[in-house]
């Protein structure tokens, strides 16, 4: 995921989530299928319970989809 310079702070219910791998989604940070014209695949995250997450918006995190502070570099 690219195009944002800061993370998304989200509270997500239990379930399966797909995060944008290409930066083209109109529903960032979630995948909307825009990556179809690329070789990228969305990152899948399964949550067994409600959780607060800090999701990377810059595409530089080494712990994607979670922010690792790389946007500060
Ligand atoms: S937003 Fe990408 S590392 Fe924080």
Coordinates of N, CA, C and O and ligand atoms in Angstrom, one line a residue:
X1 N 0.8 -1.2 0.0 CA 0.0 0.0 0.0 C 0.9 1.2 0.0 O 1.9 1.3 0.6
X2 N 0.5 2.2 -0.7 CA 1.3 3.5 -0.9 C 0.4 4.7 -0.9 O -0.8 4.5 -0.9
X3 N 1.0 5.8 -1.0 CA 0.3 7.1 -1.2 C -0.1 7.8 0.1 O -0.4 9.0 0.0
X4 N 0.0 7.3 1.3 CA -0.3 8.0 2.5 C 1.0 8.1 3.3 O 1.9 7.2 3.2
X5 N 1.1 9.2 4.0 CA 2.3 9.4 4.8 C 2.2 9.1 6.3 O 3.1 9.3 7.0
X6 N 1.0 8.6 6.6 CA 0.8 8.3 8.0 C -0.1 7.0 8.1 O -0.8 6.7 7.1
X7 N -0.1 6.4 9.3 CA -0.9 5.2 9.4 C -2.4 5.4 9.6 O -2.8 6.6 9.9
X8 N -3.2 4.4 9.4 CA -4.6 4.4 9.6 C -4.8 3.8 11.0 O -4.3 2.7 11.3
X9 N -5.5 4.5 11.8 CA -5.9 4.0 13.2 C -7.3 3.4 13.1 O -8.3 4.1 12.9
X10 N -7.4 2.1 13.2 CA -8.7 1.4 13.0 C -9.0 0.5 14.2 O -8.2 -0.1 14.8
X11 N -10.3 0.4 14.4 CA -10.9 -0.6 15.3 C -11.7 -1.6 14.5 O -12.7 -1.1 13.9
X12 N -11.2 -2.8 14.4 CA -11.9 -3.8 13.5 C -12.5 -4.9 14.4 O -11.9 -5.4 15.3
X13 N -13.7 -5.3 13.9 CA -14.4 -6.4 14.5 C -13.7 -7.7 14.1 O -12.9 -7.7 13.1
X14 N -14.0 -8.8 14.8 CA -13.5 -10.1 14.3 C -13.9 -10.4 12.9 O -15.0 -10.0 12.5
X15 N -13.0 -11.0 12.1 CA -13.4 -11.3 10.7 C -12.1 -11.3 9.9 O -11.0 -11.3 10.4
X16 N -12.3 -11.4 8.6 CA -11.2 -11.5 7.6 C -11.2 -10.2 6.8 O -12.2 -9.7 6.3
X17 N -10.0 -9.6 6.7 CA -9.8 -8.3 6.1 C -8.7 -8.4 5.0 O -7.7 -9.2 5.2
X18 N -8.9 -7.7 3.9 CA -7.9 -7.7 2.8 C -7.4 -6.2 2.7 O -8.2 -5.3 2.5
X19 N -6.1 -6.1 2.7 CA -5.5 -4.7 2.7 C -4.9 -4.5 1.3 O -4.2 -5.4 0.7
X20 N -5.0 -3.3 0.8 CA -4.5 -2.9 -0.5 C -3.0 -3.0 -0.6 O -2.3 -2.5 0.2
X21 N -2.6 -3.8 -1.7 CA -1.2 -4.0 -1.9 C -0.6 -3.0 -2.9 O 0.6 -2.9 -3.1
X22 N -1.4 -2.2 -3.6 CA -0.9 -1.5 -4.7 C -1.0 0.0 -4.6 O -0.5 0.8 -5.4
X23 N -1.8 0.5 -3.7 CA -2.0 2.0 -3.5 C -3.1 2.5 -4.4 O -3.3 3.8 -4.4
X24 N -3.8 1.7 -5.2 CA -4.8 2.2 -6.1 C -6.2 2.1 -5.6 O -7.2 2.5 -6.2
X25 N -6.4 1.4 -4.5 CA -7.8 1.2 -3.9 C -8.4 2.6 -3.6 O -7.8 3.5 -3.1
X26 N -9.7 2.6 -3.9 CA -10.5 3.8 -3.5 C -11.1 3.6 -2.1 O -11.9 4.4 -1.7
X27 N -10.7 2.5 -1.5 CA -11.2 2.2 -0.1 C -10.0 1.9 0.8 O -10.1 1.0 1.6
X28 N -8.9 2.7 0.7 CA -7.7 2.4 1.5 C -8.0 2.6 3.0 O -8.8 3.4 3.3
X29 N -7.5 1.7 3.8 CA -6.4 0.8 3.5 C -6.9 -0.6 3.0 O -6.1 -1.5 2.8
X30 N -8.2 -0.7 2.7 CA -8.7 -2.0 2.3 C -8.6 -2.1 0.8 O -8.7 -1.2 0.0
X31 N -8.5 -3.4 0.4 CA -8.5 -3.7 -1.0 C -9.9 -3.5 -1.7 O -10.9 -3.9 -1.1
X32 N -9.9 -3.0 -2.9 CA -11.2 -2.9 -3.6 C -11.0 -3.6 -5.0 O -11.9 -3.5 -5.8
X33 N -9.9 -4.4 -5.1 CA -9.8 -5.1 -6.4 C -9.0 -4.4 -7.4 O -8.7 -4.9 -8.5
X34 N -8.5 -3.2 -7.1 CA -7.8 -2.4 -8.1 C -6.4 -3.0 -8.5 O -5.9 -2.6 -9.6
X35 N -5.9 -3.9 -7.7 CA -4.6 -4.5 -8.0 C -4.7 -5.5 -9.2 O -3.7 -6.0 -9.6
X36 N -5.9 -5.7 -9.7 CA -6.1 -6.8 -10.7 C -5.2 -6.6 -11.9 O -4.8 -7.5 -12.6
X37 N -4.8 -5.3 -12.2 CA -3.9 -5.1 -13.4 C -2.4 -5.1 -13.0 O -1.6 -4.8 -13.8
X38 N -2.1 -5.6 -11.8 CA -0.8 -5.8 -11.3 C -0.5 -7.2 -11.0 O -1.4 -8.1 -11.1
X39 N 0.7 -7.5 -10.5 CA 1.1 -8.9 -10.1 C 0.9 -9.0 -8.6 O 1.3 -10.0 -8.0
X40 N 0.5 -7.9 -7.9 CA 0.4 -7.9 -6.5 C -0.9 -8.6 -6.0 O -1.9 -8.7 -6.7
X41 N -0.8 -9.1 -4.8 CA -2.0 -9.7 -4.1 C -2.3 -9.0 -2.8 O -1.3 -8.6 -2.1
X42 N -3.5 -8.9 -2.4 CA -3.8 -8.2 -1.1 C -3.3 -9.0 0.1 O -3.2 -10.2 0.0
X43 N -3.0 -8.3 1.1 CA -2.6 -9.0 2.4 C -3.8 -9.3 3.2 O -4.7 -8.4 3.4
X44 N -3.9 -10.6 3.6 CA -5.1 -11.0 4.3 C -4.8 -11.0 5.8 O -3.7 -11.5 6.2
X45 N -5.7 -10.5 6.6 CA -5.6 -10.5 8.1 C -6.8 -11.1 8.7 O -7.9 -10.7 8.3
X46 N -6.7 -12.1 9.5 CA -7.8 -12.7 10.2 C -7.8 -12.3 11.7 O -6.7 -12.4 12.3
X47 N -8.9 -11.8 12.1 CA -9.0 -11.4 13.5 C -10.0 -12.3 14.2 O -11.1 -12.4 13.7
X48 N -9.6 -12.8 15.4 CA -10.6 -13.7 16.1 C -11.4 -12.9 17.1 O -12.3 -13.4 17.7
X49 N -11.0 -11.6 17.3 CA -11.7 -10.8 18.2 C -11.5 -9.3 17.8 O -10.6 -9.0 17.0
X50 N -12.4 -8.4 18.3 CA -12.3 -7.0 18.0 C -10.9 -6.5 18.5 O -10.4 -6.9 19.5
X51 N -10.3 -5.7 17.6 CA -8.9 -5.2 17.9 C -8.7 -3.9 17.3 O -9.2 -3.5 16.3
X52 N -7.8 -3.1 18.0 CA -7.4 -1.8 17.5 C -6.1 -2.0 16.8 O -5.2 -2.7 17.4
X53 N -6.0 -1.5 15.6 CA -4.7 -1.7 14.8 C -4.3 -0.4 14.2 O -5.1 0.5 13.9
X54 N -3.0 -0.3 14.0 CA -2.4 0.8 13.3 C -1.9 0.3 12.0 O -0.9 -0.4 12.0
X55 N -2.6 0.6 10.9 CA -2.3 0.0 9.6 C -1.4 1.0 8.8 O -1.7 2.2 8.7
X56 N -0.4 0.4 8.2 CA 0.6 1.2 7.4 C -0.1 1.9 6.2 O -0.9 1.2 5.5
X57 N 0.1 3.1 6.0 CA -0.4 3.8 4.9 C 0.7 4.3 3.9 O 0.4 4.8 2.8
X58 N 1.9 4.0 4.3 CA 3.0 4.6 3.4 C 3.7 3.5 2.5 O 4.4 3.8 1.6
X59 N 3.4 2.2 2.8 CA 4.0 1.1 2.0 C 5.4 0.8 2.4 O 6.0 -0.1 1.8
X60 N 6.0 1.4 3.5 CA 7.4 1.1 3.8 C 7.5 0.1 5.0 O 8.6 -0.3 5.3
X61 N 6.4 -0.2 5.7 CA 6.5 -1.0 6.9 C 7.1 -2.4 6.5 O 6.7 -3.0 5.5
X62 N 7.9 -2.9 7.4 CA 8.5 -4.3 7.2 C 7.5 -5.3 7.9 O 7.8 -6.5 8.0
X63 N 6.5 -4.8 8.6 CA 5.5 -5.6 9.3 C 4.1 -5.4 8.8 O 3.2 -5.3 9.5
X64 N 4.0 -5.2 7.4 CA 2.8 -4.9 6.8 C 1.8 -6.0 7.1 O 2.1 -7.2 7.1
X65 N 0.5 -5.7 7.4 CA -0.2 -4.4 7.2 C 0.0 -3.5 8.3 O -0.6 -2.4 8.3
X66 N 0.7 -3.8 9.4 CA 0.8 -3.0 10.6 C 1.9 -1.9 10.4 O 3.0 -2.3 9.8
X67 N 1.7 -0.8 10.9 CA 2.7 0.3 10.9 C 3.9 -0.1 11.8 O 3.7 -0.6 12.9
X68 N 5.1 0.1 11.3 CA 6.3 -0.1 12.2 C 7.1 1.2 12.4 O 8.2 1.1 12.9
X69 N 6.5 2.3 12.1 CA 7.2 3.6 12.3 C 8.1 4.0 11.1 O 8.7 5.1 11.2
X70 N 8.1 3.2 10.1 CA 9.0 3.5 8.9 C 8.6 4.8 8.2 O 9.4 5.5 7.6
X71 N 7.3 5.2 8.4 CA 6.9 6.5 7.7 C 7.5 7.7 8.4 O 7.5 8.8 7.8
X72 N 8.2 7.5 9.5 CA 8.9 8.7 10.2 C 10.3 8.9 9.6 O 10.9 9.9 9.9
X73 N 10.8 7.9 8.9 CA 12.2 8.0 8.4 C 12.3 9.0 7.3 O 11.4 9.2 6.5
Ligands
LIG1 S1 2.5 4.4 7.9 FE1 3.9 3.0 7.0 S2 5.3 2.5 8.5 FE2 3.9 3.8 9.5

